[in-house]
């Protein structure tokens, strides 16, 4: 693979704090790189350096001649007053193409990204549709290297599935990409190479090839080796300290060298200990320990807003130990159900029955409970300098440290905190409320992966009931025991798990989710147990070549229709043709995958 971009000994610091230290790596054509690390480790800064938007303090970034880079920021901004079509057309201005070809590309991208009204202006869009537009704008530049900073933020689950398909489809034309994300499921599906910016590593950087799950295994091995090296250093340093305490009688050259070596060992040991001393948020939800089995019930619940039926005949029962996950596109009624549960609004039909003196703790995705003018100290402890947790008093400084806040931050206004810090503040306040029911509406926004892992453990240990709305599919699948899906027209349906919901959301011949590593193992073992192809499988095998040939012919025809200049001005027709093209491409991919499975079983049986 051709080298697109080379990074050599890049360093960056803010003030006296080093952020990036002596980083070196290369990005090649076809690389699908996931960039992870705790909040504040420099992920966004590294992307900006790669994009040429920021200069490193030391080192070089070398770009292959004529390589095009496109950047999708966390919080995209667009030229005011321009329509979505004008924004994309402007993005194509550097391409070697005439105006007709550029207009055709802009229309095609808008259709592919789901925009039916090409004259709409971004100011009217939700955060998710603004993010879609930013991605479309980047693709309009036909980049060889695409850089995406938290692209799943603000996207609903349908949007995330769309983005996964876009990044992994050969039709997208993306040469390579680097994506910063805390969405572990998303990384598992799209990344084939991982970069980890984490101070726990020797130079703050760790790289592996393979999926996210493979990266986790290799990082665990690397940290285990570091722990063993720390033990070795500790033993050697202890022996040298004992020697120094005995006091050498002769300060010979050899003795002086050993004294210097002892000092070097002590310094190296301190550095390794500092790296491996990883601080994590301490999350422990407080339960009221109520024994009531019927905490909250929604009976035949219905709610309308004007002519629109948001919820219709919804039944929910929350008991201790029930962890209810709510799934559905934005605006499908999840937040409305939560508002009905808490009593913020009343139903038009049915009723909500709460146990006597029911205590509900709510984490609101919009963070409306945070007063930006309050200091962090007052936001954590409104009444003084102490908080009461699990029946005992703690000083606010100690409580703040549990959530990785420094003492000097206590006088900082809440409005000056970063998104991740505000998310940790909300969790700190939530933990102080003894609750029967926890309702978490998008609790993962701005949280890094280490904090997400601690949050998962806390929710799994909470003895009360949990209602969870999140776009983090890994958290959802891990925590939820019951799944309620919303269809967007007022109806709901129970699902066994997230995977069943996703399978229904995708078209029957649409792009399927890439199987997890564990699924591959199960399939391989199952194939190994089969001695020969069954009758139906043999018949499928005999017909496979003809089916693939026919599908490829349909794909070639659909490709021609999608790029037909005669429909360049018809946005709806272009959108329909690109959806058809993606559907047929997915069918071809599925047939080849099935052919490989049957061929493997056939060879094993021979």
PDB file of C-alpha atoms in Angstrom, residues 322-537:
ATOM      1  CA  UNK A 322     -34.880  -4.663  35.611  1.00  0.00           C
ATOM      2  CA  UNK A 323     -32.677  -2.665  33.259  1.00  0.00           C
ATOM      3  CA  UNK A 324     -34.859  -1.361  30.437  1.00  0.00           C
ATOM      4  CA  UNK A 325     -33.147  -0.135  27.277  1.00  0.00           C
ATOM      5  CA  UNK A 326     -35.067   2.169  24.925  1.00  0.00           C
ATOM      6  CA  UNK A 327     -34.237   2.037  21.211  1.00  0.00           C
ATOM      7  CA  UNK A 328     -35.458   4.119  18.310  1.00  0.00           C
ATOM      8  CA  UNK A 329     -34.573   7.010  16.020  1.00  0.00           C
ATOM      9  CA  UNK A 330     -34.451  10.559  17.310  1.00  0.00           C
ATOM     10  CA  UNK A 331     -37.980  11.901  17.827  1.00  0.00           C
ATOM     11  CA  UNK A 332     -39.572   8.460  18.096  1.00  0.00           C
ATOM     12  CA  UNK A 333     -40.847   8.981  21.657  1.00  0.00           C
ATOM     13  CA  UNK A 334     -38.070   7.778  23.996  1.00  0.00           C
ATOM     14  CA  UNK A 335     -37.689  11.100  25.809  1.00  0.00           C
ATOM     15  CA  UNK A 336     -41.472  11.512  25.906  1.00  0.00           C
ATOM     16  CA  UNK A 337     -41.808   8.185  27.725  1.00  0.00           C
ATOM     17  CA  UNK A 338     -39.155   9.286  30.227  1.00  0.00           C
ATOM     18  CA  UNK A 339     -40.996  12.572  30.862  1.00  0.00           C
ATOM     19  CA  UNK A 340     -44.196  10.608  31.459  1.00  0.00           C
ATOM     20  CA  UNK A 341     -42.407   8.261  33.883  1.00  0.00           C
ATOM     21  CA  UNK A 342     -41.028  11.151  35.932  1.00  0.00           C
ATOM     22  CA  UNK A 343     -44.370  13.012  35.949  1.00  0.00           C
ATOM     23  CA  UNK A 344     -43.027  16.002  34.029  1.00  0.00           C
ATOM     24  CA  UNK A 345     -45.934  15.646  31.601  1.00  0.00           C
ATOM     25  CA  UNK A 346     -49.228  13.754  31.852  1.00  0.00           C
ATOM     26  CA  UNK A 347     -50.468  11.103  29.408  1.00  0.00           C
ATOM     27  CA  UNK A 348     -53.419  11.653  27.090  1.00  0.00           C
ATOM     28  CA  UNK A 349     -54.409   8.004  27.502  1.00  0.00           C
ATOM     29  CA  UNK A 350     -53.577   5.350  30.062  1.00  0.00           C
ATOM     30  CA  UNK A 351     -51.768   6.008  33.323  1.00  0.00           C
ATOM     31  CA  UNK A 352     -48.404   5.897  35.124  1.00  0.00           C
ATOM     32  CA  UNK A 353     -48.502   4.209  38.540  1.00  0.00           C
ATOM     33  CA  UNK A 354     -45.574   4.838  40.914  1.00  0.00           C
ATOM     34  CA  UNK A 355     -44.904   3.058  44.194  1.00  0.00           C
ATOM     35  CA  UNK A 356     -45.416   5.190  47.291  1.00  0.00           C
ATOM     36  CA  UNK A 357     -42.578   7.678  47.866  1.00  0.00           C
ATOM     37  CA  UNK A 358     -40.786   6.413  44.766  1.00  0.00           C
ATOM     38  CA  UNK A 359     -37.387   8.052  44.339  1.00  0.00           C
ATOM     39  CA  UNK A 360     -36.219   8.624  40.764  1.00  0.00           C
ATOM     40  CA  UNK A 361     -32.747   9.877  39.839  1.00  0.00           C
ATOM     41  CA  UNK A 362     -32.598  11.388  36.341  1.00  0.00           C
ATOM     42  CA  UNK A 363     -29.588  12.200  34.167  1.00  0.00           C
ATOM     43  CA  UNK A 364     -30.793  14.514  31.416  1.00  0.00           C
ATOM     44  CA  UNK A 365     -28.941  14.488  28.078  1.00  0.00           C
ATOM     45  CA  UNK A 366     -29.450  18.258  27.663  1.00  0.00           C
ATOM     46  CA  UNK A 367     -27.803  18.954  31.068  1.00  0.00           C
ATOM     47  CA  UNK A 368     -30.491  21.473  31.938  1.00  0.00           C
ATOM     48  CA  UNK A 369     -29.868  20.870  35.647  1.00  0.00           C
ATOM     49  CA  UNK A 370     -26.413  22.452  35.386  1.00  0.00           C
ATOM     50  CA  UNK A 371     -26.170  26.168  36.118  1.00  0.00           C
ATOM     51  CA  UNK A 372     -23.173  27.407  34.081  1.00  0.00           C
ATOM     52  CA  UNK A 373     -22.634  30.347  36.452  1.00  0.00           C
ATOM     53  CA  UNK A 374     -22.151  28.141  39.533  1.00  0.00           C
ATOM     54  CA  UNK A 375     -18.663  27.130  40.592  1.00  0.00           C
ATOM     55  CA  UNK A 376     -17.766  23.451  40.533  1.00  0.00           C
ATOM     56  CA  UNK A 377     -17.630  23.528  44.361  1.00  0.00           C
ATOM     57  CA  UNK A 378     -21.232  24.793  44.635  1.00  0.00           C
ATOM     58  CA  UNK A 379     -22.450  22.431  41.916  1.00  0.00           C
ATOM     59  CA  UNK A 380     -21.053  19.464  43.863  1.00  0.00           C
ATOM     60  CA  UNK A 381     -21.941  20.685  47.369  1.00  0.00           C
ATOM     61  CA  UNK A 382     -24.678  23.365  47.322  1.00  0.00           C
ATOM     62  CA  UNK A 383     -24.979  23.593  51.120  1.00  0.00           C
ATOM     63  CA  UNK A 384     -21.349  23.784  52.236  1.00  0.00           C
ATOM     64  CA  UNK A 385     -18.037  21.971  51.886  1.00  0.00           C
ATOM     65  CA  UNK A 386     -19.307  18.436  52.445  1.00  0.00           C
ATOM     66  CA  UNK A 387     -21.411  15.870  50.588  1.00  0.00           C
ATOM     67  CA  UNK A 388     -23.186  12.872  52.077  1.00  0.00           C
ATOM     68  CA  UNK A 389     -22.580   9.612  50.240  1.00  0.00           C
ATOM     69  CA  UNK A 390     -23.742   6.187  51.471  1.00  0.00           C
ATOM     70  CA  UNK A 391     -24.543   7.684  54.876  1.00  0.00           C
ATOM     71  CA  UNK A 392     -21.175   9.307  55.558  1.00  0.00           C
ATOM     72  CA  UNK A 393     -19.872  12.837  55.089  1.00  0.00           C
ATOM     73  CA  UNK A 394     -17.037  13.534  52.647  1.00  0.00           C
ATOM     74  CA  UNK A 395     -15.203  16.789  51.989  1.00  0.00           C
ATOM     75  CA  UNK A 396     -16.022  18.233  48.574  1.00  0.00           C
ATOM     76  CA  UNK A 397     -12.332  18.129  47.561  1.00  0.00           C
ATOM     77  CA  UNK A 398     -12.162  14.382  48.178  1.00  0.00           C
ATOM     78  CA  UNK A 399     -15.456  13.885  46.348  1.00  0.00           C
ATOM     79  CA  UNK A 400     -14.205  15.907  43.378  1.00  0.00           C
ATOM     80  CA  UNK A 401     -11.027  13.810  43.177  1.00  0.00           C
ATOM     81  CA  UNK A 402     -13.146  10.663  42.723  1.00  0.00           C
ATOM     82  CA  UNK A 403     -14.249  12.204  39.418  1.00  0.00           C
ATOM     83  CA  UNK A 404     -10.745  13.342  38.376  1.00  0.00           C
ATOM     84  CA  UNK A 405     -11.272  17.010  39.222  1.00  0.00           C
ATOM     85  CA  UNK A 406      -8.229  18.873  40.544  1.00  0.00           C
ATOM     86  CA  UNK A 407      -8.592  21.012  43.704  1.00  0.00           C
ATOM     87  CA  UNK A 408      -7.873  24.201  41.763  1.00  0.00           C
ATOM     88  CA  UNK A 409     -10.877  23.491  39.506  1.00  0.00           C
ATOM     89  CA  UNK A 410     -13.350  23.844  42.399  1.00  0.00           C
ATOM     90  CA  UNK A 411     -13.495  27.612  41.893  1.00  0.00           C
ATOM     91  CA  UNK A 412     -14.035  27.282  38.122  1.00  0.00           C
ATOM     92  CA  UNK A 413     -17.522  28.073  36.696  1.00  0.00           C
ATOM     93  CA  UNK A 414     -19.384  25.023  35.408  1.00  0.00           C
ATOM     94  CA  UNK A 415     -19.782  26.734  32.045  1.00  0.00           C
ATOM     95  CA  UNK A 416     -15.985  26.684  31.603  1.00  0.00           C
ATOM     96  CA  UNK A 417     -15.724  22.909  32.062  1.00  0.00           C
ATOM     97  CA  UNK A 418     -15.239  20.678  29.050  1.00  0.00           C
ATOM     98  CA  UNK A 419     -18.019  18.401  27.819  1.00  0.00           C
ATOM     99  CA  UNK A 420     -16.378  15.390  29.454  1.00  0.00           C
ATOM    100  CA  UNK A 421     -15.958  17.239  32.748  1.00  0.00           C
ATOM    101  CA  UNK A 422     -19.613  18.308  32.739  1.00  0.00           C
ATOM    102  CA  UNK A 423     -20.620  14.680  32.108  1.00  0.00           C
ATOM    103  CA  UNK A 424     -18.527  13.574  35.115  1.00  0.00           C
ATOM    104  CA  UNK A 425     -20.110  16.352  37.223  1.00  0.00           C
ATOM    105  CA  UNK A 426     -23.586  15.037  36.387  1.00  0.00           C
ATOM    106  CA  UNK A 427     -22.544  11.520  37.433  1.00  0.00           C
ATOM    107  CA  UNK A 428     -21.085  12.884  40.692  1.00  0.00           C
ATOM    108  CA  UNK A 429     -24.395  14.576  41.530  1.00  0.00           C
ATOM    109  CA  UNK A 430     -26.437  11.549  40.486  1.00  0.00           C
ATOM    110  CA  UNK A 431     -24.494   9.301  42.844  1.00  0.00           C
ATOM    111  CA  UNK A 432     -25.585  11.393  45.841  1.00  0.00           C
ATOM    112  CA  UNK A 433     -29.282  10.623  45.270  1.00  0.00           C
ATOM    113  CA  UNK A 434     -30.550   7.395  46.913  1.00  0.00           C
ATOM    114  CA  UNK A 435     -32.808   6.082  44.162  1.00  0.00           C
ATOM    115  CA  UNK A 436     -35.267   3.304  43.431  1.00  0.00           C
ATOM    116  CA  UNK A 437     -35.152   4.005  39.688  1.00  0.00           C
ATOM    117  CA  UNK A 438     -32.245   5.400  37.660  1.00  0.00           C
ATOM    118  CA  UNK A 439     -33.181   7.066  34.375  1.00  0.00           C
ATOM    119  CA  UNK A 440     -30.196   7.796  32.158  1.00  0.00           C
ATOM    120  CA  UNK A 441     -30.887   9.738  28.948  1.00  0.00           C
ATOM    121  CA  UNK A 442     -27.706   9.636  26.842  1.00  0.00           C
ATOM    122  CA  UNK A 443     -25.275   9.400  29.797  1.00  0.00           C
ATOM    123  CA  UNK A 444     -22.296   8.578  27.557  1.00  0.00           C
ATOM    124  CA  UNK A 445     -22.023  11.923  25.739  1.00  0.00           C
ATOM    125  CA  UNK A 446     -18.408  13.162  26.018  1.00  0.00           C
ATOM    126  CA  UNK A 447     -17.312  10.279  28.284  1.00  0.00           C
ATOM    127  CA  UNK A 448     -14.072   8.490  27.402  1.00  0.00           C
ATOM    128  CA  UNK A 449     -13.801   4.700  27.215  1.00  0.00           C
ATOM    129  CA  UNK A 450     -12.258   4.136  30.702  1.00  0.00           C
ATOM    130  CA  UNK A 451     -15.132   6.096  32.294  1.00  0.00           C
ATOM    131  CA  UNK A 452     -17.693   4.199  30.198  1.00  0.00           C
ATOM    132  CA  UNK A 453     -16.304   0.908  31.500  1.00  0.00           C
ATOM    133  CA  UNK A 454     -16.650   2.072  35.121  1.00  0.00           C
ATOM    134  CA  UNK A 455     -20.203   3.310  34.429  1.00  0.00           C
ATOM    135  CA  UNK A 456     -21.127  -0.106  33.016  1.00  0.00           C
ATOM    136  CA  UNK A 457     -19.927  -1.868  36.150  1.00  0.00           C
ATOM    137  CA  UNK A 458     -21.859   0.529  38.377  1.00  0.00           C
ATOM    138  CA  UNK A 459     -25.132   0.054  36.470  1.00  0.00           C
ATOM    139  CA  UNK A 460     -24.730  -3.728  36.532  1.00  0.00           C
ATOM    140  CA  UNK A 461     -24.340  -3.619  40.323  1.00  0.00           C
ATOM    141  CA  UNK A 462     -27.254  -1.209  40.964  1.00  0.00           C
ATOM    142  CA  UNK A 463     -30.022  -3.206  42.721  1.00  0.00           C
ATOM    143  CA  UNK A 464     -32.916  -0.952  41.695  1.00  0.00           C
ATOM    144  CA  UNK A 465     -34.436  -0.458  38.232  1.00  0.00           C
ATOM    145  CA  UNK A 466     -32.627   1.278  35.360  1.00  0.00           C
ATOM    146  CA  UNK A 467     -34.054   2.980  32.273  1.00  0.00           C
ATOM    147  CA  UNK A 468     -31.327   3.575  29.695  1.00  0.00           C
ATOM    148  CA  UNK A 469     -31.301   5.584  26.463  1.00  0.00           C
ATOM    149  CA  UNK A 470     -27.925   5.576  24.729  1.00  0.00           C
ATOM    150  CA  UNK A 471     -26.349   5.452  21.299  1.00  0.00           C
ATOM    151  CA  UNK A 472     -23.428   3.525  22.787  1.00  0.00           C
ATOM    152  CA  UNK A 473     -24.387   0.042  21.595  1.00  0.00           C
ATOM    153  CA  UNK A 474     -21.753  -1.740  23.672  1.00  0.00           C
ATOM    154  CA  UNK A 475     -23.041  -0.135  26.867  1.00  0.00           C
ATOM    155  CA  UNK A 476     -26.628  -0.823  25.811  1.00  0.00           C
ATOM    156  CA  UNK A 477     -25.993  -4.504  25.055  1.00  0.00           C
ATOM    157  CA  UNK A 478     -23.994  -4.992  28.255  1.00  0.00           C
ATOM    158  CA  UNK A 479     -26.448  -3.330  30.625  1.00  0.00           C
ATOM    159  CA  UNK A 480     -29.961  -3.875  29.253  1.00  0.00           C
ATOM    160  CA  UNK A 481     -31.987  -6.905  30.336  1.00  0.00           C
ATOM    161  CA  UNK A 482     -35.147  -5.776  28.515  1.00  0.00           C
ATOM    162  CA  UNK A 483     -35.347  -3.861  25.221  1.00  0.00           C
ATOM    163  CA  UNK A 484     -38.235  -1.693  24.018  1.00  0.00           C
ATOM    164  CA  UNK A 485     -38.070  -0.465  20.421  1.00  0.00           C
ATOM    165  CA  UNK A 486     -39.949   2.587  19.108  1.00  0.00           C
ATOM    166  CA  UNK A 487     -41.152   2.665  15.492  1.00  0.00           C
ATOM    167  CA  UNK A 488     -41.581   6.456  15.297  1.00  0.00           C
ATOM    168  CA  UNK A 489     -45.346   6.234  14.725  1.00  0.00           C
ATOM    169  CA  UNK A 490     -46.379   5.712  18.335  1.00  0.00           C
ATOM    170  CA  UNK A 491     -45.930   1.961  18.414  1.00  0.00           C
ATOM    171  CA  UNK A 492     -43.437  -0.044  20.471  1.00  0.00           C
ATOM    172  CA  UNK A 493     -42.208  -3.615  20.421  1.00  0.00           C
ATOM    173  CA  UNK A 494     -40.174  -5.752  22.812  1.00  0.00           C
ATOM    174  CA  UNK A 495     -36.878  -7.214  21.544  1.00  0.00           C
ATOM    175  CA  UNK A 496     -34.575  -9.865  22.929  1.00  0.00           C
ATOM    176  CA  UNK A 497     -31.501  -7.628  22.559  1.00  0.00           C
ATOM    177  CA  UNK A 498     -29.960  -4.834  20.522  1.00  0.00           C
ATOM    178  CA  UNK A 499     -28.811  -7.168  17.728  1.00  0.00           C
ATOM    179  CA  UNK A 500     -32.368  -8.273  17.007  1.00  0.00           C
ATOM    180  CA  UNK A 501     -33.478  -4.636  16.761  1.00  0.00           C
ATOM    181  CA  UNK A 502     -30.590  -3.768  14.409  1.00  0.00           C
ATOM    182  CA  UNK A 503     -31.285  -6.752  12.152  1.00  0.00           C
ATOM    183  CA  UNK A 504     -34.862  -5.523  11.722  1.00  0.00           C
ATOM    184  CA  UNK A 505     -33.788  -1.935  11.066  1.00  0.00           C
ATOM    185  CA  UNK A 506     -31.489  -2.895   8.204  1.00  0.00           C
ATOM    186  CA  UNK A 507     -33.032  -3.862   4.846  1.00  0.00           C
ATOM    187  CA  UNK A 508     -33.382  -7.622   4.354  1.00  0.00           C
ATOM    188  CA  UNK A 509     -30.601  -7.548   1.758  1.00  0.00           C
ATOM    189  CA  UNK A 510     -28.912  -4.464   3.177  1.00  0.00           C
ATOM    190  CA  UNK A 511     -25.463  -4.188   4.596  1.00  0.00           C
ATOM    191  CA  UNK A 512     -25.185  -6.543   7.551  1.00  0.00           C
ATOM    192  CA  UNK A 513     -23.204  -5.676  10.645  1.00  0.00           C
ATOM    193  CA  UNK A 514     -19.695  -7.065  10.543  1.00  0.00           C
ATOM    194  CA  UNK A 515     -19.649 -10.116  12.812  1.00  0.00           C
ATOM    195  CA  UNK A 516     -17.827  -9.881  16.097  1.00  0.00           C
ATOM    196  CA  UNK A 517     -14.715 -11.944  16.593  1.00  0.00           C
ATOM    197  CA  UNK A 518     -16.608 -14.343  18.844  1.00  0.00           C
ATOM    198  CA  UNK A 519     -19.206 -14.902  16.122  1.00  0.00           C
ATOM    199  CA  UNK A 520     -16.467 -15.920  13.716  1.00  0.00           C
ATOM    200  CA  UNK A 521     -15.160 -18.510  16.164  1.00  0.00           C
ATOM    201  CA  UNK A 522     -18.637 -19.985  16.582  1.00  0.00           C
ATOM    202  CA  UNK A 523     -19.120 -20.198  12.840  1.00  0.00           C
ATOM    203  CA  UNK A 524     -15.795 -21.867  12.293  1.00  0.00           C
ATOM    204  CA  UNK A 525     -16.466 -24.447  14.979  1.00  0.00           C
ATOM    205  CA  UNK A 526     -19.915 -25.132  13.588  1.00  0.00           C
ATOM    206  CA  UNK A 527     -18.466 -25.647  10.139  1.00  0.00           C
ATOM    207  CA  UNK A 528     -15.891 -28.022  11.562  1.00  0.00           C
ATOM    208  CA  UNK A 529     -18.578 -30.217  13.111  1.00  0.00           C
ATOM    209  CA  UNK A 530     -20.465 -30.586   9.821  1.00  0.00           C
ATOM    210  CA  UNK A 531     -19.182 -33.669   7.965  1.00  0.00           C
ATOM    211  CA  UNK A 532     -20.679 -32.683   4.569  1.00  0.00           C
ATOM    212  CA  UNK A 533     -23.049 -30.255   2.906  1.00  0.00           C
ATOM    213  CA  UNK A 534     -26.697 -30.990   3.522  1.00  0.00           C
ATOM    214  CA  UNK A 535     -29.148 -31.341   0.650  1.00  0.00           C
ATOM    215  CA  UNK A 536     -30.267 -27.709   0.777  1.00  0.00           C
ATOM    216  CA  UNK A 537     -26.694 -26.440   1.175  1.00  0.00           C
TER     217      UNK A 537
END
